[in-house]
Short mmCIF file of C-alpha atoms in Angstrom, two decimals:
data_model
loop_
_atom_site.label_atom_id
_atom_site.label_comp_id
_atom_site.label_asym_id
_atom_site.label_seq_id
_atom_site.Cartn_x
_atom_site.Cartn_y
_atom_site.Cartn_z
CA UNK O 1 3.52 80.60 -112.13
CA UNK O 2 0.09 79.04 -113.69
CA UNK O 3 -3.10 81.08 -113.02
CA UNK O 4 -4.67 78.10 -111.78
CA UNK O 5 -3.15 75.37 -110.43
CA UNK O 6 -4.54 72.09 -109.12
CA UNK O 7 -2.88 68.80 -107.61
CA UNK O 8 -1.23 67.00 -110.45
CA UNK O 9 -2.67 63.19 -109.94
CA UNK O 10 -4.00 61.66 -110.32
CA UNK O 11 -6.25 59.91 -107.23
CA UNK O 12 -6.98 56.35 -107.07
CA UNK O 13 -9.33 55.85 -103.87
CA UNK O 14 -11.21 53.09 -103.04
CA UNK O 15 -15.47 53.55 -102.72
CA UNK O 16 -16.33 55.34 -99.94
CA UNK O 17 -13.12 57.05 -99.09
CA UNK O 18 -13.20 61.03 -98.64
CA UNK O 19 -11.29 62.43 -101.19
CA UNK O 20 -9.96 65.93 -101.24
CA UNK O 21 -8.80 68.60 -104.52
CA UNK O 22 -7.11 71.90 -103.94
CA UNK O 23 -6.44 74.84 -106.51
CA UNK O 24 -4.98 77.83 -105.95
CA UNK O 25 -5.31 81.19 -108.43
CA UNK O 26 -2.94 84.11 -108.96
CA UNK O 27 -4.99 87.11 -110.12
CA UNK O 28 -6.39 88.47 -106.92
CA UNK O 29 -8.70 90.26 -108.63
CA UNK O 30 -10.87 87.33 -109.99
CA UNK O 31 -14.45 87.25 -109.53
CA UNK O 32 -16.43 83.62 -110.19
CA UNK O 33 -14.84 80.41 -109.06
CA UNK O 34 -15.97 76.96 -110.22
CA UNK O 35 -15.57 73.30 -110.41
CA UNK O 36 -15.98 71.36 -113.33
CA UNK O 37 -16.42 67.91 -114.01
CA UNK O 38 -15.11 66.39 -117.28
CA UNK O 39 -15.32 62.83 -118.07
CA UNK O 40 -13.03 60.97 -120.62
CA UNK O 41 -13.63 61.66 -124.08
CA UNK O 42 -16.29 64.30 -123.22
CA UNK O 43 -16.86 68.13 -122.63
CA UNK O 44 -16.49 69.64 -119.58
CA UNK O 45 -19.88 69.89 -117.41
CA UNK O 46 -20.33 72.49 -114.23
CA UNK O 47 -19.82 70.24 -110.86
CA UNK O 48 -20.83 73.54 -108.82
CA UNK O 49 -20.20 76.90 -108.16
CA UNK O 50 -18.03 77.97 -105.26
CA UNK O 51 -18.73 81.09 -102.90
CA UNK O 52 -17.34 82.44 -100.16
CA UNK O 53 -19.39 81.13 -97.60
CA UNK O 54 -18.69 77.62 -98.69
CA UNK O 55 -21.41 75.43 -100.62
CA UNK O 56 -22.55 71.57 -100.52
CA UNK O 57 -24.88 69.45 -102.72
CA UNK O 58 -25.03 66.45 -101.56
CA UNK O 59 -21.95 64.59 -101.09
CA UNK O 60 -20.04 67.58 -102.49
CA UNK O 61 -18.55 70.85 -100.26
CA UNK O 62 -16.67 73.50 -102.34
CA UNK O 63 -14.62 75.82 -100.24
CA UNK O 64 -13.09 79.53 -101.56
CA UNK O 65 -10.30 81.20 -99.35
CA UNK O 66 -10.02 84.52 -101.00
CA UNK O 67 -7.03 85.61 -98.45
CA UNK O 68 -5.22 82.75 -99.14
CA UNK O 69 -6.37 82.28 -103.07
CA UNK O 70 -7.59 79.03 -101.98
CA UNK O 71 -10.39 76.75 -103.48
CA UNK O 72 -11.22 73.42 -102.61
CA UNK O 73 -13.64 70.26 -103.38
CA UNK O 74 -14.25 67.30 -101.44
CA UNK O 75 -16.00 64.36 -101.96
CA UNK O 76 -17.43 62.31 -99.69
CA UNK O 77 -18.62 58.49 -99.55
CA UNK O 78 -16.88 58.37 -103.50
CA UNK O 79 -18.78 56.21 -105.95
CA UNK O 80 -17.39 54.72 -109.06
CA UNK O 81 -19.48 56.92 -110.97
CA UNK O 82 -17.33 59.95 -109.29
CA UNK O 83 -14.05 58.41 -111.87
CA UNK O 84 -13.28 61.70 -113.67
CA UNK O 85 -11.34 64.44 -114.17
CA UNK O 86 -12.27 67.71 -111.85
CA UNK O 87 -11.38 70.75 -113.32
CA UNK O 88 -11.00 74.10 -111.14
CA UNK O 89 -12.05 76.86 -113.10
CA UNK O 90 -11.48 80.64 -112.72
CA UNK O 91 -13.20 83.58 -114.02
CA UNK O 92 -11.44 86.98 -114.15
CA UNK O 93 -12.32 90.44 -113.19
CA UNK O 94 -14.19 91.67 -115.91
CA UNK O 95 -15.98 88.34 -116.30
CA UNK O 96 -15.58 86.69 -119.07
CA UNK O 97 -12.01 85.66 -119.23
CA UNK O 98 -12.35 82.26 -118.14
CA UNK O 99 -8.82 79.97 -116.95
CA UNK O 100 -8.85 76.26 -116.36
CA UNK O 101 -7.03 74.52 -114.05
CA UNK O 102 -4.98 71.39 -115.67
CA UNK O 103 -7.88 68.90 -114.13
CA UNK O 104 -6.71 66.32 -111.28
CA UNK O 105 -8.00 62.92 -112.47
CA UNK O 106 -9.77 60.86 -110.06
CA UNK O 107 -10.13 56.94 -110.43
CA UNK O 108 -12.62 55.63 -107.33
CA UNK O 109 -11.98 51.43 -107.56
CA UNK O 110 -15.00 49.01 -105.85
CA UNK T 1 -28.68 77.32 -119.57
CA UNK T 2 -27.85 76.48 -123.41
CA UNK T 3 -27.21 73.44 -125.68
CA UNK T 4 -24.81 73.52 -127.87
CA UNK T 5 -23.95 71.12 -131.01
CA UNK T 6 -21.19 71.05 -132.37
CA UNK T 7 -20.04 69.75 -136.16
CA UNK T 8 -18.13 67.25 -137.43
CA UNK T 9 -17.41 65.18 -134.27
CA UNK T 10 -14.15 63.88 -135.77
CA UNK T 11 -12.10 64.03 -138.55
CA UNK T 12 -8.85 62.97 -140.46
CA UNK T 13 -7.65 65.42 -142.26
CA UNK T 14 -3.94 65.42 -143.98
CA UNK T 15 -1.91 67.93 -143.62
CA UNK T 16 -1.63 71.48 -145.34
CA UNK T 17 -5.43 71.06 -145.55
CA UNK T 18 -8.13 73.15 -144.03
CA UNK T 19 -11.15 72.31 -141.56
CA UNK T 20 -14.15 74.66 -140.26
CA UNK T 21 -16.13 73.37 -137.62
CA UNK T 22 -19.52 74.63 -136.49
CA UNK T 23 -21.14 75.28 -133.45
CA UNK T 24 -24.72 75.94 -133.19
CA UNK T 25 -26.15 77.30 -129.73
CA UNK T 26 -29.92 76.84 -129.19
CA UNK T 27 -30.53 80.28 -127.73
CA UNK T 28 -29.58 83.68 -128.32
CA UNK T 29 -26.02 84.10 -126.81
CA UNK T 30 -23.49 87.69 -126.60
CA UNK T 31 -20.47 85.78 -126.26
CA UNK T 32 -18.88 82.41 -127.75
CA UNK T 33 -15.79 81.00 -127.03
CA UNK T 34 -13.38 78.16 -128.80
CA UNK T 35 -10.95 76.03 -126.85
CA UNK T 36 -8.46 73.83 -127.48
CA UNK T 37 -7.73 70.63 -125.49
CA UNK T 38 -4.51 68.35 -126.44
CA UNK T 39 -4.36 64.91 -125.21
CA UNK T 40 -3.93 64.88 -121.44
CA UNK T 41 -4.00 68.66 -121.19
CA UNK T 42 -6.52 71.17 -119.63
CA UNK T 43 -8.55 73.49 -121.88
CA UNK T 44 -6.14 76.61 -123.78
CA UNK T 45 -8.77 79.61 -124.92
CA UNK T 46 -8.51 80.07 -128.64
CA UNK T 47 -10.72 83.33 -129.01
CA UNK T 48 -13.87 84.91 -127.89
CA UNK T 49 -16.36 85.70 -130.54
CA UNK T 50 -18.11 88.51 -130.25
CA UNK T 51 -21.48 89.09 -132.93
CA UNK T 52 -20.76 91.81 -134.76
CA UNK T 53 -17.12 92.10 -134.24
CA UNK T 54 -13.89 90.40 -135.26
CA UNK T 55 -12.87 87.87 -132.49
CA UNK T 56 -10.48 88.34 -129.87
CA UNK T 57 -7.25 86.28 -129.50
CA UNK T 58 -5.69 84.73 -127.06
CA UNK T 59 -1.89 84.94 -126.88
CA UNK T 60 -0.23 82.44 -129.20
CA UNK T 61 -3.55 81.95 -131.68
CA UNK T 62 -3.12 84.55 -134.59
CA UNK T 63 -6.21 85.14 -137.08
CA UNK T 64 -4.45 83.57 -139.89
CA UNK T 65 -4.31 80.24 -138.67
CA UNK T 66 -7.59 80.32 -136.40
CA UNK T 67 -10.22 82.59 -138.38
CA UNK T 68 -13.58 82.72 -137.00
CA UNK T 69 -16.84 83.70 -138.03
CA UNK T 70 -19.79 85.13 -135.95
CA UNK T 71 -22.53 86.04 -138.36
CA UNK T 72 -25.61 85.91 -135.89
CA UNK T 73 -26.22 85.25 -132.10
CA UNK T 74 -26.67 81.29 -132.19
CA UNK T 75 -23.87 80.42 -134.60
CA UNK T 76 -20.03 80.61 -135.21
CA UNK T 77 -17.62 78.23 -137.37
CA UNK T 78 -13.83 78.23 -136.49
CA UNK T 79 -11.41 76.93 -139.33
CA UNK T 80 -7.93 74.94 -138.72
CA UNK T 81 -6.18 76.13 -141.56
CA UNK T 82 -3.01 75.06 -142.86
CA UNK T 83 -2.82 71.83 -140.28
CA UNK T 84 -0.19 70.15 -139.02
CA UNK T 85 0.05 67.17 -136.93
CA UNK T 86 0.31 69.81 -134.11
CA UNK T 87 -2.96 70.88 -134.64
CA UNK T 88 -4.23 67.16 -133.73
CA UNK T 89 -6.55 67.80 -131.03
CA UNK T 90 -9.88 68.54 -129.70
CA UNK T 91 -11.55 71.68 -130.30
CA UNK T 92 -14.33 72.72 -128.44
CA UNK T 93 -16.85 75.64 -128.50
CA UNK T 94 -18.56 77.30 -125.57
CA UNK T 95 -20.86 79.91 -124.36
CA UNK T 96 -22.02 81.26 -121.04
CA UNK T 97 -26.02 81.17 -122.23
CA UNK T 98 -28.69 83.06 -121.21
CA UNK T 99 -29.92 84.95 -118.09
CA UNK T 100 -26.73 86.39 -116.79
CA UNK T 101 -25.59 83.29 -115.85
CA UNK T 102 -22.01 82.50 -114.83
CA UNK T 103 -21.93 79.01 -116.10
CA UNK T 104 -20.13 78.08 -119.06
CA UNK T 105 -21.79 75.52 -121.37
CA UNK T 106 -19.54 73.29 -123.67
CA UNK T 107 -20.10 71.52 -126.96
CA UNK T 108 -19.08 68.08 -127.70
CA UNK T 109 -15.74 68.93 -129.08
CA UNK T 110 -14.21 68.22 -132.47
CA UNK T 111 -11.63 65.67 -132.37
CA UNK T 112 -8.96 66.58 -135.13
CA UNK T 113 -6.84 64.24 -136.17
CA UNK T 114 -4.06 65.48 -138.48
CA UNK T 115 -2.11 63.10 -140.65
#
């Protein structure tokens, strides 16, 4: 089983649509969950943070289940600037060992 | 937060031959990291640099192929060696910056083409 594993792929939505990612880890013991956003041809760049209590910035929620080893992003009214590859991104206990998810590709069509 | 540059951007290299790329962080950082990303994939952890130390290794990257240098707290080079077309790929160095954060700051990435 992968650490982290995401949905496979890719999403083609149309603007405005909700669109939902899901991730699950395997080391119950890991400390700092993330989302990263990686667009084609470029480095990976922090989306958000997720906690516990469940976080939004603007039309962005992240979501961590620690019972269930759960994390989730969704995206609300998509734009076609939101086309990329979201990456969920684990951090271990001890805090620097640091697992990416494969990425689920997103492609948001006018 | 931290910027990090990264050098060369690309190259075409043929094979047997070596390549070190550089990555220059514009703060004072404990830890750097180097990643690998293959076409289509997710990032793979190389190593973790540590100042002062000889890097760590992640399972399947051995010191002979990947060595890495850390001489001071804003620089590191990692060097291909030996390449293969295998080793095609983009290589990308990181670091977590300054002020405790938990966010993890990339480079550009090296794109390595091996011929």
């Amino acid at each position: 089983r992968k650490e982290v594993e995401q949905d496979p792929g890719p999403f083609n939505v149309p603007e405005g649509a909700t669109v939902a990612f899901n991730c699950t880890y395997s080391n119950s013991a890991s400390q700092s969950f993330f989302w990263y956003r990686q667009d084609c041809r470029k480095e990976p760049k922090l989306l958000m943070s997720v906690y516990s209590s469940g976080n939004e910035d603007g039309r962005f929620t992240a979501q961590l289940n620690r019972a269930s080893q759960y994390i989730s992003l969704l995206i609300r009214d998509s734009k076609l600037s939101d086309s990329a590859t979201y990456l969920c991104v684990v951090r271990g206990a001890g805090g620097f060992k640091t697992i990416f998810g494969a990425g689920t590709r997103l492609f948001v069509k006018a | 937060s931290a910027v990090i540059s990264q050098k060369p951007s690309r190259d075409i290299c043929q094979r047997g031959t070596s390549l070190t790329i550089q990555c220059q962080v514009d703060s004072q950082v404990t830890m750097m990291f180097w990643y690998r990303q293959q076409p289509g994939q997710s990032l793979t952890l190389i190593a973790t640099a540590n100042q002062g130390s000889e890097a760590t290794y992640e399972s399947g990257f051995v010191i002979d192929k990947f060595p890495i240098s850390r001489p001071n707290l804003t620089f590191s080079t990692l060097t291909v060696s030996n390449m293969s077309p295998e080793d095609s790929s983009i290589y990308l160095c990181s670091s977590t910056g300054t002020g405790g954060t938990d966010t993890q700051y990339f480079g550009p990435g090296t794109r390595l083409t091996v011929l």
